PDB file of C-alpha atoms in Angstrom:
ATOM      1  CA  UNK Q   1      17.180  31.848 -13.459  1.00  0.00           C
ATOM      2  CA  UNK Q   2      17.848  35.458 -12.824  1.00  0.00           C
ATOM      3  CA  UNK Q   3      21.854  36.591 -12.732  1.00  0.00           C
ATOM      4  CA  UNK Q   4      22.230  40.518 -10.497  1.00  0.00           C
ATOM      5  CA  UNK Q   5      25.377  41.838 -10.312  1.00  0.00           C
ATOM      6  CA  UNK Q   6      26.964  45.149  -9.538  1.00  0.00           C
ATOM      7  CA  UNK Q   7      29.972  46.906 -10.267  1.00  0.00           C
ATOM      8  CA  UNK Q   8      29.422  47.944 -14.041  1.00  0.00           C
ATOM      9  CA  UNK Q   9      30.046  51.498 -14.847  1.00  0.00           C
ATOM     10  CA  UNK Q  10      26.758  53.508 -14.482  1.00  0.00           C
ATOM     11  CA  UNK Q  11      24.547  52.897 -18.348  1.00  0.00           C
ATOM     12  CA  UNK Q  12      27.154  50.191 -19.187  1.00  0.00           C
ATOM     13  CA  UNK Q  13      25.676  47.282 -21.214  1.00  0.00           C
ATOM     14  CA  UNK Q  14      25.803  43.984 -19.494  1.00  0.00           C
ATOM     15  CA  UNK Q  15      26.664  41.151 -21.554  1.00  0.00           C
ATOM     16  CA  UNK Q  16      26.164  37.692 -19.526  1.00  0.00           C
ATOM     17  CA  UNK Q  17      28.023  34.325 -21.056  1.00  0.00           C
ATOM     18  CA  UNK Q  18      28.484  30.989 -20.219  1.00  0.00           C
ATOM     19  CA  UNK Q  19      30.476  28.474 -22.354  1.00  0.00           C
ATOM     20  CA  UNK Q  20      30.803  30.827 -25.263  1.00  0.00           C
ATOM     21  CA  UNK Q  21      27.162  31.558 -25.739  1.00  0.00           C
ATOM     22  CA  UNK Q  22      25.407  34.875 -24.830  1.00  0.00           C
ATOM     23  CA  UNK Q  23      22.912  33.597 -22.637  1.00  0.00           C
ATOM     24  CA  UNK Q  24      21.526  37.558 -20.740  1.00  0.00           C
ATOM     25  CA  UNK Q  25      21.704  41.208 -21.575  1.00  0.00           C
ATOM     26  CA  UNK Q  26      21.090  43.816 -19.210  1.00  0.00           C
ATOM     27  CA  UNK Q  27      21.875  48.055 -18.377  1.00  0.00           C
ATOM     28  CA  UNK Q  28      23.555  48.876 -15.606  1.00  0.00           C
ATOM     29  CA  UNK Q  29      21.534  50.977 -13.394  1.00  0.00           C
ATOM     30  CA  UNK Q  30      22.877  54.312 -11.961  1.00  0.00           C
ATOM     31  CA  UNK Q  31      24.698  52.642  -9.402  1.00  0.00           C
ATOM     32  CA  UNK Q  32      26.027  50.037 -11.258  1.00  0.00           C
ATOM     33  CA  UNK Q  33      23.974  47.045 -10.755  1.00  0.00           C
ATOM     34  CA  UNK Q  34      22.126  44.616 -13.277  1.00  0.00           C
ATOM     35  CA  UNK Q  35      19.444  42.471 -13.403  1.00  0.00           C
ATOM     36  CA  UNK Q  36      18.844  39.834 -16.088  1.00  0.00           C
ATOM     37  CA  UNK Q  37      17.098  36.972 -16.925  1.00  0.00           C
ATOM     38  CA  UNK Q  38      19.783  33.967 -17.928  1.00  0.00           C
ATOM     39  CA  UNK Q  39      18.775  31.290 -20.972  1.00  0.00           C
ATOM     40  CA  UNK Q  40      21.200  28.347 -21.467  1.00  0.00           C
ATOM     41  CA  UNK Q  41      20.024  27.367 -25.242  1.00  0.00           C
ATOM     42  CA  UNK Q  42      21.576  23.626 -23.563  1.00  0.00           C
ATOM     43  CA  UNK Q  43      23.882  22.868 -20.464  1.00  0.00           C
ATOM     44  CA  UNK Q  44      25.108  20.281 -19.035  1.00  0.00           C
ATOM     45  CA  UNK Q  45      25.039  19.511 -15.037  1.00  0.00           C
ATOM     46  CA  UNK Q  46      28.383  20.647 -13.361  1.00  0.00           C
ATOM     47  CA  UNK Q  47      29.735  24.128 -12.389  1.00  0.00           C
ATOM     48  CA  UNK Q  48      29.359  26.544 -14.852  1.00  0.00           C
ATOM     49  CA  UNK Q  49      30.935  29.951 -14.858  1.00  0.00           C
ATOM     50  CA  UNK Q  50      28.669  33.012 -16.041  1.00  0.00           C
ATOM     51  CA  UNK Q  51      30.484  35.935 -17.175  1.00  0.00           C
ATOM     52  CA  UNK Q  52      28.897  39.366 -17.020  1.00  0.00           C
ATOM     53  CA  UNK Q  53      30.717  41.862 -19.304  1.00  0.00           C
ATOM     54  CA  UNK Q  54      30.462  45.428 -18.899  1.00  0.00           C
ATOM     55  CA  UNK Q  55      33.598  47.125 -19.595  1.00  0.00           C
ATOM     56  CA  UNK Q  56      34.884  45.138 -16.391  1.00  0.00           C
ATOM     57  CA  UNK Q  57      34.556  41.616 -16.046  1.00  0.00           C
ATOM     58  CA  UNK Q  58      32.518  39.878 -13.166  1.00  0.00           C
ATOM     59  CA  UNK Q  59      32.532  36.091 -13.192  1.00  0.00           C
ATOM     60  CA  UNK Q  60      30.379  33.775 -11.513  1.00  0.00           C
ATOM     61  CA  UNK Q  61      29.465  29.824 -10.331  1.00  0.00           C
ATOM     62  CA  UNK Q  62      26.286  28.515 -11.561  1.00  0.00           C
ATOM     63  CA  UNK Q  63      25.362  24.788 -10.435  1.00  0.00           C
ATOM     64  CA  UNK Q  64      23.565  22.827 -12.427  1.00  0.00           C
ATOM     65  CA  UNK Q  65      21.601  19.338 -10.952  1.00  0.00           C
ATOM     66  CA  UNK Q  66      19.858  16.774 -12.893  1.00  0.00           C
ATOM     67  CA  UNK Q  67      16.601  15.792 -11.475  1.00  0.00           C
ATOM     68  CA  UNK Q  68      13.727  13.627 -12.590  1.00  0.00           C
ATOM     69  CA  UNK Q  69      10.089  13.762 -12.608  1.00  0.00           C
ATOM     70  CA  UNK Q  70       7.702  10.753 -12.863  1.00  0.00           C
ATOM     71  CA  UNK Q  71       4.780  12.694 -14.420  1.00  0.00           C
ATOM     72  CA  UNK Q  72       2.425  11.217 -11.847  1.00  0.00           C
ATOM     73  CA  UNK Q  73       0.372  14.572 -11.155  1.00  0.00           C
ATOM     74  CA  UNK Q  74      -1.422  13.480 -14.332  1.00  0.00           C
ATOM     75  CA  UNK Q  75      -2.264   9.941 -13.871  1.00  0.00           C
ATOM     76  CA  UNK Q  76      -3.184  10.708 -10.263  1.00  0.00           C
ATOM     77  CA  UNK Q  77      -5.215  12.983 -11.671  1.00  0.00           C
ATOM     78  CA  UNK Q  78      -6.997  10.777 -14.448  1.00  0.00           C
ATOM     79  CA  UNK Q  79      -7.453   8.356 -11.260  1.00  0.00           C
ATOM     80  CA  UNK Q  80      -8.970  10.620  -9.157  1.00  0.00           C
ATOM     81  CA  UNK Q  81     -11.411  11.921 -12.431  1.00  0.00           C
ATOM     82  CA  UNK Q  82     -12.616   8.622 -12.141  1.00  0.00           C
ATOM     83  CA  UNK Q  83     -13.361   7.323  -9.117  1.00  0.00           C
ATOM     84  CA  UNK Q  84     -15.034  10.712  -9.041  1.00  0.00           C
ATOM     85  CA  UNK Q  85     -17.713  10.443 -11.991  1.00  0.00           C
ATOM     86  CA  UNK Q  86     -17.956   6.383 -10.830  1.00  0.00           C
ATOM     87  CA  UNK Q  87     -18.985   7.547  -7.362  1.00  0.00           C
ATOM     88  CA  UNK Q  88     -21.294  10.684  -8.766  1.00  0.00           C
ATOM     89  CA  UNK Q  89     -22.866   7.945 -11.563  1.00  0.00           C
ATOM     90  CA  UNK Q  90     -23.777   5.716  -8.414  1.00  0.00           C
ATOM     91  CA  UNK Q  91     -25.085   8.737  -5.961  1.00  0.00           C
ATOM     92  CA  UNK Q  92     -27.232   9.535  -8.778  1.00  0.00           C
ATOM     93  CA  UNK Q  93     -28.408   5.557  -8.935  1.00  0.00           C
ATOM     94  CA  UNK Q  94     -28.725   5.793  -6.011  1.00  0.00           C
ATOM     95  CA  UNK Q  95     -31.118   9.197  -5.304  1.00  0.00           C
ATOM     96  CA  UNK Q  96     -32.944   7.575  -8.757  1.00  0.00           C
ATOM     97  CA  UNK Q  97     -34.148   4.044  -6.975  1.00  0.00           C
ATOM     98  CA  UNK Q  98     -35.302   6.592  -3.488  1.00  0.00           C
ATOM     99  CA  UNK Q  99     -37.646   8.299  -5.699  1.00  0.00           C
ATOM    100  CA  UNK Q 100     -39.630   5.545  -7.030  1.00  0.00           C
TER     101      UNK Q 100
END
């Protein structure tokens, strides 16, 4: 997640937090605004407030869901391996028994 703010005094350093932790650091360009890269180290889902900290103060709302993921790209894709080399070991059976 990427957190870009403005209104930091021109060369400030940005500070971002959330829950206590530092989790981005960033310069304020010559007009003010930031770019930075945010790392939670561990959150929880909910509204979280991120705090950039540059002389001023400029809060804002981060949402955090909880989704799953059933890891089937990789069995689909041991599947599909297979029923490829079955089908290329019976072609080949297959082009053997025309040749005789």
């Amino acid at each position: 997640m990427t957190a870009t703010g403005t209104g930091c005094p021109k060369g400030a350093s940005v500070t971002l937090k959330s829950l206590g932790q530092d989790v981005g650091q960033a310069v304020a360009d010559d007009n003010g605004g930031f770019t930075s890269p945010v790392r939670f180290a561990s959150i929880e889902p909910g509204r979280h407030k991120v705090r950039a900290e540059c002389g001023i103060t400029l809060v804002g709302n981060v949402d955090v869901t909880l989704s799953s993921s059933s890891g089937g790209t990789t069995s689909t894709l041991v599947v599909l391996l297979f029923f490829l080399l079955v089908g290329a070991a019976m072609l080949r059976r297959q082009f053997t028994g025309l040749r005789r």
